[in-house]
Amino acid sequence: MPGQANLVVGGANAFAAIGSTADVEAWVAPFDHAVLSADAAGERLFEEPVPAQASELSAEELEQLDPRGSDLWLSEQGPGRAAMSLGADQSVLAELGDGGTVSVVWVQNDRTPWAARCWRQAASSH
């Protein structure tokens, strides 16, 4: 979609990061996760569940992993809204915790409706 995309993450422990696709894939590999992708027209998102891959780490070690502050990420954010621009080889990691949410929204160009309101008012005052 044209325009500036914004990533909105919600929830007390929500976290999102932008990194290289290879780094994001490596980070999530030992966990059950979902991959979101857009259709060819960029109009619809699809979710594909991905099962965890085997890991050399124990279940306890995996439980202790936290992506926050990792040097793998180009940027990261907690709960809230942030502008997002991804390169062709970049992906977003979103860790939501219990009850967390993630949305991708695009800034809308509202200049045309404002201009229409001004034109109508100017036309009606004559």
Short mmCIF file of N, CA, C and O in Angstrom, two decimals:
data_model
loop_
_atom_site.label_atom_id
_atom_site.label_comp_id
_atom_site.label_asym_id
_atom_site.label_seq_id
_atom_site.Cartn_x
_atom_site.Cartn_y
_atom_site.Cartn_z
N MET A 1 0.84 -1.18 0.00
CA MET A 1 0.00 0.00 0.00
C MET A 1 0.88 1.24 0.00
O MET A 1 1.90 1.27 0.68
N PRO A 2 0.47 2.28 -0.69
CA PRO A 2 1.25 3.52 -0.67
C PRO A 2 1.09 4.23 0.67
O PRO A 2 0.12 4.03 1.38
N GLY A 3 2.05 5.07 1.00
CA GLY A 3 1.98 5.84 2.24
C GLY A 3 2.87 5.26 3.31
O GLY A 3 3.47 4.21 3.15
N GLN A 4 2.93 5.96 4.42
CA GLN A 4 3.78 5.57 5.55
C GLN A 4 3.07 4.55 6.42
O GLN A 4 2.00 4.82 6.96
N ALA A 5 3.63 3.37 6.55
CA ALA A 5 3.07 2.34 7.43
C ALA A 5 3.48 2.63 8.86
O ALA A 5 4.57 3.14 9.13
N ASN A 6 2.58 2.31 9.79
CA ASN A 6 2.86 2.42 11.22
C ASN A 6 2.57 1.09 11.86
O ASN A 6 1.56 0.46 11.56
N LEU A 7 3.43 0.69 12.77
CA LEU A 7 3.25 -0.53 13.53
C LEU A 7 2.71 -0.13 14.88
O LEU A 7 3.27 0.76 15.55
N VAL A 8 1.61 -0.75 15.29
CA VAL A 8 0.99 -0.46 16.58
C VAL A 8 0.99 -1.75 17.38
O VAL A 8 0.40 -2.75 16.97
N VAL A 9 1.70 -1.76 18.52
CA VAL A 9 1.71 -2.93 19.39
C VAL A 9 1.09 -2.53 20.72
O VAL A 9 1.31 -1.43 21.24
N GLY A 10 0.26 -3.42 21.26
CA GLY A 10 -0.42 -3.15 22.51
C GLY A 10 -0.26 -4.30 23.48
O GLY A 10 -0.04 -5.44 23.09
N GLY A 11 -0.37 -3.99 24.75
CA GLY A 11 -0.21 -4.98 25.80
C GLY A 11 0.94 -4.60 26.71
O GLY A 11 1.88 -3.93 26.28
N ALA A 12 0.85 -5.00 27.96
CA ALA A 12 1.84 -4.60 28.95
C ALA A 12 3.26 -5.00 28.57
O ALA A 12 4.20 -4.25 28.81
N ASN A 13 3.45 -6.16 28.00
CA ASN A 13 4.79 -6.65 27.66
C ASN A 13 5.05 -6.66 26.16
O ASN A 13 5.98 -7.33 25.71
N ALA A 14 4.25 -5.94 25.40
CA ALA A 14 4.40 -5.94 23.94
C ALA A 14 5.74 -5.35 23.54
O ALA A 14 6.25 -4.43 24.17
N PHE A 15 6.29 -5.90 22.49
CA PHE A 15 7.61 -5.49 21.99
C PHE A 15 7.65 -5.75 20.50
O PHE A 15 7.12 -6.74 20.02
N ALA A 16 8.28 -4.87 19.76
CA ALA A 16 8.48 -5.09 18.32
C ALA A 16 9.86 -4.59 17.94
O ALA A 16 10.38 -3.63 18.54
N ALA A 17 10.46 -5.25 16.98
CA ALA A 17 11.79 -4.86 16.50
C ALA A 17 11.86 -5.06 15.00
O ALA A 17 11.19 -5.93 14.44
N ILE A 18 12.69 -4.26 14.36
CA ILE A 18 12.99 -4.42 12.94
C ILE A 18 14.42 -4.92 12.84
O ILE A 18 15.32 -4.39 13.49
N GLY A 19 14.61 -5.96 12.04
CA GLY A 19 15.95 -6.50 11.82
C GLY A 19 16.02 -7.16 10.47
O GLY A 19 15.04 -7.20 9.72
N SER A 20 17.18 -7.68 10.15
CA SER A 20 17.29 -8.41 8.89
C SER A 20 16.38 -9.63 8.97
O SER A 20 16.15 -10.20 10.04
N THR A 21 15.83 -10.02 7.84
CA THR A 21 14.95 -11.18 7.81
C THR A 21 15.66 -12.41 8.35
O THR A 21 15.07 -13.19 9.11
N ALA A 22 16.93 -12.59 8.02
CA ALA A 22 17.68 -13.75 8.51
C ALA A 22 17.77 -13.74 10.04
O ALA A 22 17.61 -14.78 10.69
N ASP A 23 18.01 -12.56 10.64
CA ASP A 23 18.10 -12.48 12.11
C ASP A 23 16.74 -12.73 12.77
O ASP A 23 16.66 -13.42 13.79
N VAL A 24 15.68 -12.18 12.19
CA VAL A 24 14.34 -12.39 12.75
C VAL A 24 13.98 -13.88 12.66
O VAL A 24 13.51 -14.47 13.64
N GLU A 25 14.23 -14.49 11.51
CA GLU A 25 13.92 -15.92 11.35
C GLU A 25 14.72 -16.78 12.32
O GLU A 25 14.20 -17.74 12.89
N ALA A 26 15.99 -16.45 12.52
CA ALA A 26 16.82 -17.21 13.46
C ALA A 26 16.31 -17.06 14.89
O ALA A 26 16.31 -18.02 15.66
N TRP A 27 15.87 -15.85 15.24
CA TRP A 27 15.40 -15.61 16.61
C TRP A 27 14.13 -16.41 16.91
O TRP A 27 13.99 -16.99 17.97
N VAL A 28 13.19 -16.43 15.97
CA VAL A 28 11.90 -17.09 16.22
C VAL A 28 11.91 -18.58 15.95
O VAL A 28 10.99 -19.29 16.34
N ALA A 29 12.94 -19.10 15.30
CA ALA A 29 12.97 -20.52 14.90
C ALA A 29 12.66 -21.51 16.03
O ALA A 29 11.89 -22.45 15.81
N PRO A 30 13.20 -21.35 17.26
CA PRO A 30 12.91 -22.35 18.28
C PRO A 30 11.54 -22.20 18.96
O PRO A 30 11.24 -22.91 19.92
N PHE A 31 10.70 -21.29 18.46
CA PHE A 31 9.40 -21.03 19.06
C PHE A 31 8.29 -21.24 18.03
O PHE A 31 8.49 -20.94 16.84
N ASP A 32 7.13 -21.70 18.48
CA ASP A 32 5.95 -21.66 17.61
C ASP A 32 5.69 -20.18 17.33
O ASP A 32 5.73 -19.34 18.24
N HIS A 33 5.42 -19.85 16.09
CA HIS A 33 5.17 -18.46 15.74
C HIS A 33 4.33 -18.40 14.46
O HIS A 33 3.98 -19.43 13.90
N ALA A 34 3.99 -17.21 14.06
CA ALA A 34 3.23 -17.02 12.83
C ALA A 34 3.97 -16.04 11.94
O ALA A 34 4.63 -15.12 12.42
N VAL A 35 3.88 -16.25 10.64
CA VAL A 35 4.46 -15.35 9.65
C VAL A 35 3.30 -14.66 8.94
O VAL A 35 2.38 -15.33 8.45
N LEU A 36 3.34 -13.33 8.91
CA LEU A 36 2.34 -12.57 8.18
C LEU A 36 2.93 -12.14 6.84
O LEU A 36 4.07 -11.69 6.78
N SER A 37 2.16 -12.28 5.80
CA SER A 37 2.60 -11.84 4.48
C SER A 37 1.43 -11.19 3.77
O SER A 37 0.27 -11.46 4.08
N ALA A 38 1.74 -10.34 2.81
CA ALA A 38 0.71 -9.64 2.05
C ALA A 38 0.49 -10.33 0.71
O ALA A 38 1.40 -10.96 0.17
N ASP A 39 -0.71 -10.17 0.18
CA ASP A 39 -0.97 -10.70 -1.17
C ASP A 39 -0.22 -9.85 -2.19
O ASP A 39 0.39 -8.84 -1.86
N ALA A 40 -0.24 -10.29 -3.45
CA ALA A 40 0.53 -9.62 -4.50
C ALA A 40 0.14 -8.15 -4.66
O ALA A 40 0.98 -7.31 -4.99
N ALA A 41 -1.11 -7.82 -4.41
CA ALA A 41 -1.57 -6.44 -4.55
C ALA A 41 -1.26 -5.61 -3.31
O ALA A 41 -1.44 -4.40 -3.31
N GLY A 42 -0.82 -6.28 -2.23
CA GLY A 42 -0.52 -5.57 -1.00
C GLY A 42 -1.76 -5.08 -0.27
O GLY A 42 -1.71 -4.13 0.49
N GLU A 43 -2.88 -5.77 -0.48
CA GLU A 43 -4.14 -5.33 0.10
C GLU A 43 -4.62 -6.19 1.26
O GLU A 43 -5.43 -5.73 2.06
N ARG A 44 -4.16 -7.43 1.35
CA ARG A 44 -4.62 -8.34 2.41
C ARG A 44 -3.42 -9.01 3.06
O ARG A 44 -2.45 -9.33 2.39
N LEU A 45 -3.53 -9.24 4.37
CA LEU A 45 -2.50 -9.97 5.10
C LEU A 45 -2.97 -11.39 5.35
O LEU A 45 -4.15 -11.64 5.59
N PHE A 46 -2.02 -12.31 5.29
CA PHE A 46 -2.29 -13.71 5.56
C PHE A 46 -1.37 -14.19 6.67
O PHE A 46 -0.20 -13.80 6.72
N GLU A 47 -1.90 -15.03 7.54
CA GLU A 47 -1.13 -15.58 8.66
C GLU A 47 -0.83 -17.05 8.38
O GLU A 47 -1.73 -17.82 8.06
N GLU A 48 0.45 -17.40 8.52
CA GLU A 48 0.87 -18.79 8.35
C GLU A 48 1.52 -19.27 9.65
O GLU A 48 2.59 -18.79 10.02
N PRO A 49 0.87 -20.21 10.37
CA PRO A 49 1.49 -20.75 11.58
C PRO A 49 2.75 -21.55 11.23
O PRO A 49 2.77 -22.28 10.24
N VAL A 50 3.79 -21.38 12.04
CA VAL A 50 5.06 -22.08 11.82
C VAL A 50 5.43 -22.78 13.13
O VAL A 50 5.56 -22.13 14.17
N PRO A 51 5.60 -24.11 13.10
CA PRO A 51 5.98 -24.82 14.32
C PRO A 51 7.44 -24.56 14.68
O PRO A 51 8.26 -24.23 13.83
N ALA A 52 7.74 -24.72 15.96
CA ALA A 52 9.11 -24.53 16.45
C ALA A 52 10.05 -25.56 15.83
O ALA A 52 9.67 -26.70 15.58
N GLN A 53 11.28 -25.11 15.57
CA GLN A 53 12.33 -26.02 15.12
C GLN A 53 13.11 -26.50 16.33
O GLN A 53 13.14 -25.82 17.37
N ALA A 54 13.74 -27.64 16.21
CA ALA A 54 14.55 -28.17 17.31
C ALA A 54 15.66 -27.18 17.66
O ALA A 54 16.19 -26.48 16.79
N SER A 55 15.98 -27.11 18.93
CA SER A 55 17.01 -26.19 19.41
C SER A 55 17.96 -26.92 20.34
O SER A 55 17.58 -27.89 21.00
N GLU A 56 19.19 -26.45 20.40
CA GLU A 56 20.17 -27.01 21.34
C GLU A 56 19.91 -26.51 22.75
O GLU A 56 20.45 -27.06 23.71
N LEU A 57 19.09 -25.47 22.89
CA LEU A 57 18.79 -24.92 24.21
C LEU A 57 17.70 -25.73 24.90
O LEU A 57 16.81 -26.28 24.25
N SER A 58 17.76 -25.78 26.22
CA SER A 58 16.73 -26.47 26.99
C SER A 58 15.47 -25.60 27.04
O SER A 58 15.51 -24.40 26.74
N ALA A 59 14.37 -26.19 27.44
CA ALA A 59 13.12 -25.44 27.56
C ALA A 59 13.28 -24.29 28.55
O ALA A 59 12.76 -23.19 28.32
N GLU A 60 14.01 -24.50 29.63
CA GLU A 60 14.24 -23.45 30.62
C GLU A 60 15.07 -22.30 30.02
O GLU A 60 14.80 -21.13 30.26
N GLU A 61 16.07 -22.64 29.23
CA GLU A 61 16.90 -21.61 28.59
C GLU A 61 16.09 -20.81 27.57
O GLU A 61 16.21 -19.58 27.50
N LEU A 62 15.26 -21.50 26.81
CA LEU A 62 14.41 -20.81 25.84
C LEU A 62 13.44 -19.86 26.54
O LEU A 62 13.18 -18.77 26.06
N GLU A 63 12.92 -20.29 27.68
CA GLU A 63 11.98 -19.45 28.44
C GLU A 63 12.65 -18.15 28.91
O GLU A 63 12.00 -17.13 29.03
N GLN A 64 13.94 -18.18 29.16
CA GLN A 64 14.66 -17.01 29.65
C GLN A 64 15.07 -16.03 28.55
O GLN A 64 15.46 -14.91 28.84
N LEU A 65 15.00 -16.45 27.29
CA LEU A 65 15.41 -15.56 26.20
C LEU A 65 14.50 -14.34 26.11
O LEU A 65 13.29 -14.44 26.25
N ASP A 66 15.09 -13.18 25.90
CA ASP A 66 14.34 -11.94 25.76
C ASP A 66 14.96 -11.14 24.61
O ASP A 66 16.15 -10.83 24.65
N PRO A 67 14.17 -10.81 23.60
CA PRO A 67 14.74 -10.10 22.44
C PRO A 67 15.06 -8.62 22.73
O PRO A 67 15.78 -8.00 21.96
N ARG A 68 14.54 -8.06 23.81
CA ARG A 68 14.74 -6.64 24.10
C ARG A 68 16.22 -6.32 24.28
O ARG A 68 16.92 -6.99 25.00
N GLY A 69 16.65 -5.27 23.60
CA GLY A 69 18.04 -4.82 23.75
C GLY A 69 19.06 -5.59 22.95
O GLY A 69 20.25 -5.31 23.04
N SER A 70 18.63 -6.54 22.13
CA SER A 70 19.58 -7.31 21.33
C SER A 70 20.25 -6.43 20.28
O SER A 70 19.63 -5.53 19.71
N ASP A 71 21.52 -6.71 20.01
CA ASP A 71 22.23 -5.96 18.96
C ASP A 71 21.83 -6.43 17.56
O ASP A 71 22.31 -5.90 16.57
N LEU A 72 20.91 -7.38 17.46
CA LEU A 72 20.42 -7.83 16.15
C LEU A 72 19.47 -6.82 15.52
O LEU A 72 19.31 -6.79 14.30
N TRP A 73 18.83 -5.99 16.34
CA TRP A 73 17.75 -5.15 15.84
C TRP A 73 18.24 -3.78 15.38
O TRP A 73 19.05 -3.14 16.02
N LEU A 74 17.67 -3.32 14.28
CA LEU A 74 17.96 -1.98 13.77
C LEU A 74 17.18 -0.94 14.57
O LEU A 74 17.64 0.19 14.74
N SER A 75 15.99 -1.31 15.02
CA SER A 75 15.18 -0.46 15.90
C SER A 75 14.25 -1.36 16.68
O SER A 75 13.97 -2.49 16.27
N GLU A 76 13.77 -0.85 17.81
CA GLU A 76 12.81 -1.60 18.61
C GLU A 76 11.90 -0.63 19.33
O GLU A 76 12.22 0.54 19.49
N GLN A 77 10.73 -1.13 19.74
CA GLN A 77 9.75 -0.31 20.45
C GLN A 77 8.96 -1.15 21.42
O GLN A 77 8.81 -2.35 21.23
N GLY A 78 8.45 -0.50 22.45
CA GLY A 78 7.52 -1.11 23.37
C GLY A 78 6.11 -0.81 22.90
O GLY A 78 5.90 -0.48 21.74
N PRO A 79 5.13 -0.90 23.81
CA PRO A 79 3.75 -0.62 23.42
C PRO A 79 3.60 0.78 22.82
O PRO A 79 4.25 1.73 23.26
N GLY A 80 2.79 0.89 21.79
CA GLY A 80 2.53 2.18 21.16
C GLY A 80 2.60 2.08 19.66
O GLY A 80 2.57 1.00 19.08
N ARG A 81 2.72 3.25 19.04
CA ARG A 81 2.70 3.36 17.58
C ARG A 81 4.01 3.96 17.10
O ARG A 81 4.50 4.93 17.66
N ALA A 82 4.57 3.39 16.03
CA ALA A 82 5.82 3.91 15.48
C ALA A 82 5.82 3.76 13.96
O ALA A 82 5.31 2.76 13.43
N ALA A 83 6.36 4.75 13.28
CA ALA A 83 6.52 4.68 11.83
C ALA A 83 7.45 3.53 11.49
O ALA A 83 8.40 3.25 12.21
N MET A 84 7.17 2.86 10.38
CA MET A 84 7.94 1.68 10.01
C MET A 84 8.23 1.73 8.52
O MET A 84 7.33 1.95 7.72
N SER A 85 9.47 1.54 8.18
CA SER A 85 9.86 1.45 6.78
C SER A 85 10.83 0.29 6.66
O SER A 85 11.90 0.30 7.28
N LEU A 86 10.45 -0.72 5.90
CA LEU A 86 11.27 -1.93 5.79
C LEU A 86 11.97 -2.00 4.44
O LEU A 86 11.36 -1.73 3.40
N GLY A 87 13.23 -2.40 4.48
CA GLY A 87 13.95 -2.71 3.26
C GLY A 87 13.54 -4.09 2.78
O GLY A 87 12.87 -4.85 3.48
N ALA A 88 13.95 -4.44 1.57
CA ALA A 88 13.57 -5.72 0.97
C ALA A 88 14.06 -6.91 1.79
O ALA A 88 13.44 -7.97 1.77
N ASP A 89 15.15 -6.75 2.53
CA ASP A 89 15.70 -7.87 3.30
C ASP A 89 15.47 -7.70 4.80
O ASP A 89 16.20 -8.24 5.62
N GLN A 90 14.43 -6.96 5.18
CA GLN A 90 14.13 -6.72 6.59
C GLN A 90 12.75 -7.26 6.95
O GLN A 90 11.87 -7.35 6.11
N SER A 91 12.60 -7.60 8.23
CA SER A 91 11.34 -8.10 8.76
C SER A 91 11.09 -7.50 10.13
O SER A 91 11.99 -6.92 10.73
N VAL A 92 9.87 -7.71 10.62
CA VAL A 92 9.48 -7.24 11.95
C VAL A 92 9.28 -8.44 12.86
O VAL A 92 8.65 -9.43 12.48
N LEU A 93 9.82 -8.35 14.05
CA LEU A 93 9.57 -9.33 15.10
C LEU A 93 8.62 -8.66 16.08
O LEU A 93 8.89 -7.54 16.53
N ALA A 94 7.50 -9.29 16.39
CA ALA A 94 6.56 -8.76 17.37
C ALA A 94 6.33 -9.81 18.44
O ALA A 94 5.91 -10.93 18.13
N GLU A 95 6.66 -9.50 19.67
CA GLU A 95 6.41 -10.38 20.81
C GLU A 95 5.35 -9.71 21.65
O GLU A 95 5.54 -8.60 22.14
N LEU A 96 4.20 -10.37 21.78
CA LEU A 96 3.05 -9.71 22.36
C LEU A 96 2.74 -10.09 23.79
O LEU A 96 2.14 -9.33 24.52
N GLY A 97 3.11 -11.27 24.21
CA GLY A 97 2.73 -11.71 25.55
C GLY A 97 1.23 -12.00 25.60
O GLY A 97 0.53 -11.94 24.59
N ASP A 98 0.73 -12.26 26.79
CA ASP A 98 -0.69 -12.58 26.95
C ASP A 98 -1.55 -11.35 26.68
O ASP A 98 -1.33 -10.30 27.25
N GLY A 99 -2.51 -11.51 25.79
CA GLY A 99 -3.45 -10.45 25.51
C GLY A 99 -2.92 -9.30 24.68
O GLY A 99 -3.59 -8.29 24.52
N GLY A 100 -1.72 -9.43 24.13
CA GLY A 100 -1.15 -8.36 23.32
C GLY A 100 -1.75 -8.32 21.93
O GLY A 100 -2.35 -9.29 21.47
N THR A 101 -1.60 -7.18 21.28
CA THR A 101 -2.12 -7.01 19.93
C THR A 101 -1.07 -6.36 19.05
O THR A 101 -0.19 -5.65 19.53
N VAL A 102 -1.17 -6.60 17.76
CA VAL A 102 -0.31 -5.93 16.78
C VAL A 102 -1.16 -5.55 15.57
O VAL A 102 -2.03 -6.31 15.16
N SER A 103 -0.94 -4.35 15.07
CA SER A 103 -1.65 -3.86 13.89
C SER A 103 -0.66 -3.12 13.00
O SER A 103 0.31 -2.54 13.49
N VAL A 104 -0.93 -3.14 11.72
CA VAL A 104 -0.19 -2.30 10.78
C VAL A 104 -1.23 -1.35 10.19
O VAL A 104 -2.25 -1.79 9.67
N VAL A 105 -0.96 -0.06 10.32
CA VAL A 105 -1.89 0.95 9.81
C VAL A 105 -1.13 1.91 8.91
O VAL A 105 0.07 2.09 9.06
N TRP A 106 -1.84 2.49 7.97
CA TRP A 106 -1.23 3.44 7.06
C TRP A 106 -1.79 4.82 7.32
O TRP A 106 -3.00 4.99 7.51
N VAL A 107 -0.91 5.80 7.31
CA VAL A 107 -1.32 7.19 7.49
C VAL A 107 -2.19 7.57 6.30
O VAL A 107 -1.85 7.29 5.15
N GLN A 108 -3.31 8.18 6.59
CA GLN A 108 -4.24 8.59 5.54
C GLN A 108 -3.99 10.04 5.15
O GLN A 108 -3.74 10.88 6.01
N ASN A 109 -4.07 10.33 3.88
CA ASN A 109 -3.93 11.69 3.38
C ASN A 109 -5.28 12.38 3.54
O ASN A 109 -6.22 12.10 2.80
N ASP A 110 -5.37 13.28 4.51
CA ASP A 110 -6.65 13.95 4.75
C ASP A 110 -6.69 15.37 4.19
O ASP A 110 -7.57 16.14 4.49
N ARG A 111 -5.72 15.73 3.36
CA ARG A 111 -5.69 17.08 2.80
C ARG A 111 -6.85 17.32 1.84
O ARG A 111 -7.39 18.40 1.80
N THR A 112 -7.26 16.34 1.08
CA THR A 112 -8.34 16.54 0.11
C THR A 112 -9.68 16.83 0.80
O THR A 112 -10.35 17.78 0.42
N PRO A 113 -10.10 16.07 1.84
CA PRO A 113 -11.37 16.42 2.49
C PRO A 113 -11.35 17.83 3.08
O PRO A 113 -12.32 18.55 3.03
N TRP A 114 -10.23 18.25 3.62
CA TRP A 114 -10.13 19.59 4.18
C TRP A 114 -10.30 20.63 3.07
O TRP A 114 -11.01 21.61 3.22
N ALA A 115 -9.65 20.40 1.95
CA ALA A 115 -9.77 21.33 0.83
C ALA A 115 -11.22 21.38 0.35
O ALA A 115 -11.74 22.44 0.02
N ALA A 116 -11.91 20.25 0.33
CA ALA A 116 -13.31 20.22 -0.11
C ALA A 116 -14.18 21.02 0.85
O ALA A 116 -15.06 21.76 0.43
N ARG A 117 -13.94 20.92 2.15
CA ARG A 117 -14.70 21.69 3.12
C ARG A 117 -14.46 23.18 2.93
O ARG A 117 -15.39 23.98 2.99
N CYS A 118 -13.24 23.58 2.69
CA CYS A 118 -12.93 25.00 2.48
C CYS A 118 -13.60 25.51 1.22
O CYS A 118 -14.14 26.61 1.19
N TRP A 119 -13.59 24.71 0.16
CA TRP A 119 -14.19 25.12 -1.10
C TRP A 119 -15.69 25.29 -0.94
O TRP A 119 -16.26 26.27 -1.37
N ARG A 120 -16.34 24.35 -0.24
CA ARG A 120 -17.77 24.44 -0.03
C ARG A 120 -18.13 25.69 0.77
O ARG A 120 -19.08 26.38 0.46
N GLN A 121 -17.35 25.97 1.79
CA GLN A 121 -17.63 27.13 2.62
C GLN A 121 -17.43 28.41 1.81
O GLN A 121 -18.25 29.31 1.87
N ALA A 122 -16.38 28.48 1.03
CA ALA A 122 -16.11 29.66 0.22
C ALA A 122 -17.22 29.84 -0.83
O ALA A 122 -17.69 30.95 -1.07
N ALA A 123 -17.68 28.73 -1.41
CA ALA A 123 -18.73 28.80 -2.43
C ALA A 123 -20.06 29.25 -1.82
O ALA A 123 -20.82 29.98 -2.45
N SER A 124 -20.34 28.83 -0.60
CA SER A 124 -21.61 29.18 0.02
C SER A 124 -21.63 30.60 0.57
O SER A 124 -22.68 31.15 0.82
N SER A 125 -20.48 31.23 0.75
CA SER A 125 -20.45 32.59 1.29
C SER A 125 -20.65 33.65 0.22
O SER A 125 -20.75 34.82 0.52
N HIS A 126 -20.71 33.26 -1.06
CA HIS A 126 -20.90 34.24 -2.15
C HIS A 126 -22.34 34.34 -2.53
O HIS A 126 -23.14 33.63 -2.63
#
